[in-house]
Coordinates of C-alpha atoms in Angstrom, one line a residue:
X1 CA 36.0 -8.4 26.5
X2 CA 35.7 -12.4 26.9
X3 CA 32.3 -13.4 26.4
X4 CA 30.9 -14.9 29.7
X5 CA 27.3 -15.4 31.4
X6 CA 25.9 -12.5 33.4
X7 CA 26.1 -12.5 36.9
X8 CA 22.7 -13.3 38.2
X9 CA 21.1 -14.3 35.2
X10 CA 20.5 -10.5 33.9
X11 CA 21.7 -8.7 30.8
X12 CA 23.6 -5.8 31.1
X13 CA 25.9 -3.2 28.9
X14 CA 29.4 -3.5 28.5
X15 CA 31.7 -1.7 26.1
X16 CA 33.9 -4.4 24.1
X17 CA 35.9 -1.1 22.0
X18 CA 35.6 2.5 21.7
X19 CA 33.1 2.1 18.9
X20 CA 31.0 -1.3 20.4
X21 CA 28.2 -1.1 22.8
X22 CA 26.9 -4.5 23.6
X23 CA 24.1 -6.3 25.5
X24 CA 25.4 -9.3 26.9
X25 CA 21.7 -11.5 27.8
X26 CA 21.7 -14.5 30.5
X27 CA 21.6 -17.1 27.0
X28 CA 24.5 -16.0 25.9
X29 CA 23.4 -14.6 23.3
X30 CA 25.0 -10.7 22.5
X31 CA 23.7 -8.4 21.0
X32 CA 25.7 -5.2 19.7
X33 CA 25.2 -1.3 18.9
X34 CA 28.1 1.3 17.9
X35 CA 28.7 4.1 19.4
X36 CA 30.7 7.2 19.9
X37 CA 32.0 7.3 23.1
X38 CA 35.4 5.8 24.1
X39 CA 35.3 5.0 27.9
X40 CA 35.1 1.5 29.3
X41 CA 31.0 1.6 31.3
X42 CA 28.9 -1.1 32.8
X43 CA 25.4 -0.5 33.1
X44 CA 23.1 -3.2 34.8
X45 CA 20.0 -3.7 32.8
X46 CA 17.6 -6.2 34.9
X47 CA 14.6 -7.9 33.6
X48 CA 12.4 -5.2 34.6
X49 CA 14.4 -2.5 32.8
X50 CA 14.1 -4.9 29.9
X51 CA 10.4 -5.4 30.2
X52 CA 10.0 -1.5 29.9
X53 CA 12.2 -1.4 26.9
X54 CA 10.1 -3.9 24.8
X55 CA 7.0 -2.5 26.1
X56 CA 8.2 0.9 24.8
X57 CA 9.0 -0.3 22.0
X58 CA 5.5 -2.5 20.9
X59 CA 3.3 0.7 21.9
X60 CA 5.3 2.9 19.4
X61 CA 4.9 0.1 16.8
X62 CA 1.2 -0.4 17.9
X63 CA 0.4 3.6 17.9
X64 CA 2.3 3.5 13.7
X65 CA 0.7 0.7 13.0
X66 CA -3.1 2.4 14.0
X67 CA -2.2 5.9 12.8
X68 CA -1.3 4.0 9.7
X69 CA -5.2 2.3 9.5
X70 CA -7.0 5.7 10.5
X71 CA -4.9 7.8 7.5
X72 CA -5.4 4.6 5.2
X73 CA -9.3 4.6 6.0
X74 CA -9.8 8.4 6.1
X75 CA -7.4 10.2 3.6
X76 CA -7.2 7.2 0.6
X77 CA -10.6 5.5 1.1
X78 CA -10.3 1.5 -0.4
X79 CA -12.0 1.6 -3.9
X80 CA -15.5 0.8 -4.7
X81 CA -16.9 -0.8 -7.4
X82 CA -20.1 -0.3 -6.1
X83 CA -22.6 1.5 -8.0
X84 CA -23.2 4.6 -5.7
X85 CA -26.7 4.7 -3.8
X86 CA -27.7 8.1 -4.9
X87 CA -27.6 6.7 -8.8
X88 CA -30.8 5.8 -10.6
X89 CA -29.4 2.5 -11.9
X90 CA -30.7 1.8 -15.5
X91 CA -30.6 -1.9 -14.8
X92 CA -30.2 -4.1 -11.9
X93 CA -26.0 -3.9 -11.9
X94 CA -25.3 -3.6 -8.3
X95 CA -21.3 -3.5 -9.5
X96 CA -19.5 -0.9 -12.3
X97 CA -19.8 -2.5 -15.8
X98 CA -16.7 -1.9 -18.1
X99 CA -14.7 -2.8 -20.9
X100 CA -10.6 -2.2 -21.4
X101 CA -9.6 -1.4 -24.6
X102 CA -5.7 -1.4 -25.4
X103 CA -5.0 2.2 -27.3
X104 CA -1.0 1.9 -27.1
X105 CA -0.2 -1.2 -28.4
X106 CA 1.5 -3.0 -26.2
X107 CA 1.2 -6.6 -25.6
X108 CA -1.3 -7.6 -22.4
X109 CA -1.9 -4.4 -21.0
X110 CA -5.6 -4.8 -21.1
X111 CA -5.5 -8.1 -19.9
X112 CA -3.2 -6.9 -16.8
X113 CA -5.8 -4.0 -16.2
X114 CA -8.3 -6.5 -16.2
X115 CA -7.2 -8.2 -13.8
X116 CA -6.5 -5.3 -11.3
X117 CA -9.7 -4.3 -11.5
X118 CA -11.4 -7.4 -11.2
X119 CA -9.6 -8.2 -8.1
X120 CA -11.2 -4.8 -7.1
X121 CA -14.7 -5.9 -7.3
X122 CA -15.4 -4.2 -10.7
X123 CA -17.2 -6.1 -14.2
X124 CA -15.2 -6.0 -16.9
X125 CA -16.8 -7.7 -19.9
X126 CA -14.7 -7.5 -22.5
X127 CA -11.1 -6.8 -23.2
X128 CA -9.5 -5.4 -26.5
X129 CA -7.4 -3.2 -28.8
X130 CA -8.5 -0.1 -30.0
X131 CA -7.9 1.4 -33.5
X132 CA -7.3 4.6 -32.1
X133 CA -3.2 5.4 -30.7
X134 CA -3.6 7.1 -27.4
X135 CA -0.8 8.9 -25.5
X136 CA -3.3 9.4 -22.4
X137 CA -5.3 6.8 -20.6
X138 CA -9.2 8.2 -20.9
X139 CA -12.2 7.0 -19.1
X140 CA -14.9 6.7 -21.8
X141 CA -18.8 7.5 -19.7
X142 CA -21.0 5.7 -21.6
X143 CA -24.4 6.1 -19.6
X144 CA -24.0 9.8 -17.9
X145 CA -23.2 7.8 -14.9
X146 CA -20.0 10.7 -14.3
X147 CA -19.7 8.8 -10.4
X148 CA -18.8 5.6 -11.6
X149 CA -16.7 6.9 -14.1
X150 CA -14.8 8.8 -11.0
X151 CA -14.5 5.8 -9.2
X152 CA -13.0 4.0 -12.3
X153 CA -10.6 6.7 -12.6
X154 CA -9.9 6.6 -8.8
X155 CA -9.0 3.0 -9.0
X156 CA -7.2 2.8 -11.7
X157 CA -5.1 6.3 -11.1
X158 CA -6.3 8.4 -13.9
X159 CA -7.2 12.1 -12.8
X160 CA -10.6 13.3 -13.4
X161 CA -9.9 15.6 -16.3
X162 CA -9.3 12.6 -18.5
X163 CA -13.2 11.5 -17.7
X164 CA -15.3 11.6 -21.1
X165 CA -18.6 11.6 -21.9
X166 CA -19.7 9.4 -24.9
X167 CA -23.2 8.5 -24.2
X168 CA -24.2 4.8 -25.7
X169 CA -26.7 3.0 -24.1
X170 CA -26.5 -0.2 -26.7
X171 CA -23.0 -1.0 -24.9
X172 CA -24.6 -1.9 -21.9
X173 CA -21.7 -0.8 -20.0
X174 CA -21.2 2.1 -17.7
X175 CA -17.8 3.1 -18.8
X176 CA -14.9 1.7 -21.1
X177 CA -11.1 2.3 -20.7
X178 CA -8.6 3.3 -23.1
X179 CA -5.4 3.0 -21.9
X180 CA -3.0 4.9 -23.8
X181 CA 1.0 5.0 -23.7
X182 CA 1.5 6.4 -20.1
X183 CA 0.5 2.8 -18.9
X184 CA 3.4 2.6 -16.4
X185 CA 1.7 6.0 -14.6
X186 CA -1.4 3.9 -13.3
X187 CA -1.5 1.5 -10.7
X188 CA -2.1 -1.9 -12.2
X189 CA 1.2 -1.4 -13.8
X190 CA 3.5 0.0 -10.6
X191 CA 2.4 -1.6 -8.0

């Protein structure tokens, strides 16, 4: 089919082959879909009819887009670094003090994890290596503060059953990390 301009500046359908559907829009400009069926149809498609296309199609990107937010906001809460409310807080922290230690040893993880979290609101005073080899990644409780230590573990991927208590109040921090060698499961590392 030649290409020419709509007659009264309106898009409509035209079938160029058995297999092409196009739209054929008052600029010129074509736009094209394949199909299956094999006669030769003209549909007119006026503004209007085009008005109620685009329409249509915003409100099912609008009604994705919200039922996207509400599942976001009330299945996968965002993560907290906030010390919870219902916490007697042994100093004034308002925010989840931690350390990273690297038990794998490869390069930059705790660095990288650092990061992450930081970005995430949470205080993470010191980064190192560990003398222990690790093949899990274990959250270490250091002040019997098991919430924050969830909410550690909830941000950074790690199931709850790797939580451990190891009570030490000299650290001054609430829990410490050990990532161990299935680093590419948590978060900081695939996303």
């Amino acid at each position: 089919m030649p290409c020419c301009h709509p007659p009264d500046g309106k898009a409509f359908f035209f079938v160029k082959n058995e297999n092409i559907l196009g739209i054929l829009f008052d600029n010129g400009i074509v736009i094209s879909f394949i199909i299956i069926q094999h006669k030769d149809m003209k549909f007119k498609f006026d503004q209007k009819h085009l008005n109620y296309l685009i329409i249509g199609l915003l409100t099912i990107l609008v009604t994705v887009m919200t039922t996207s937010f509400v599942l976001r906001i009330a299945v996968a809460p965002p993560v907290s670094a906030s010390i919870d409310k219902t916490i007697a807080k042994s100093t004034a922290q308002e925010v989840i003090q931690l350390n990273i230690l690297n038990a794998c040893g490869a390069p930059g993880l705790a660095s990288k994890a650092k990061d992450y979290l930081r970005a995430r609101g949470f205080d993470v005073v010191e980064i190192g290596n560990s003398d222990e080899i690790l093949s899990k990644t274990v959250i270490i409780d250091r002040l019997g503060d098991i919430q924050s230590a969830r909410q550690l573990a909830y941000a950074l991927g790690v199931r709850d059953s790797m939580i451990t208590a190891r009570i030490d109040s000299n650290l001054f921090l609430r829990a410490t990390v050990m990532i161990g060698s299935d680093y590419n499961s948590l978060k900081p590392f695939s996303e």
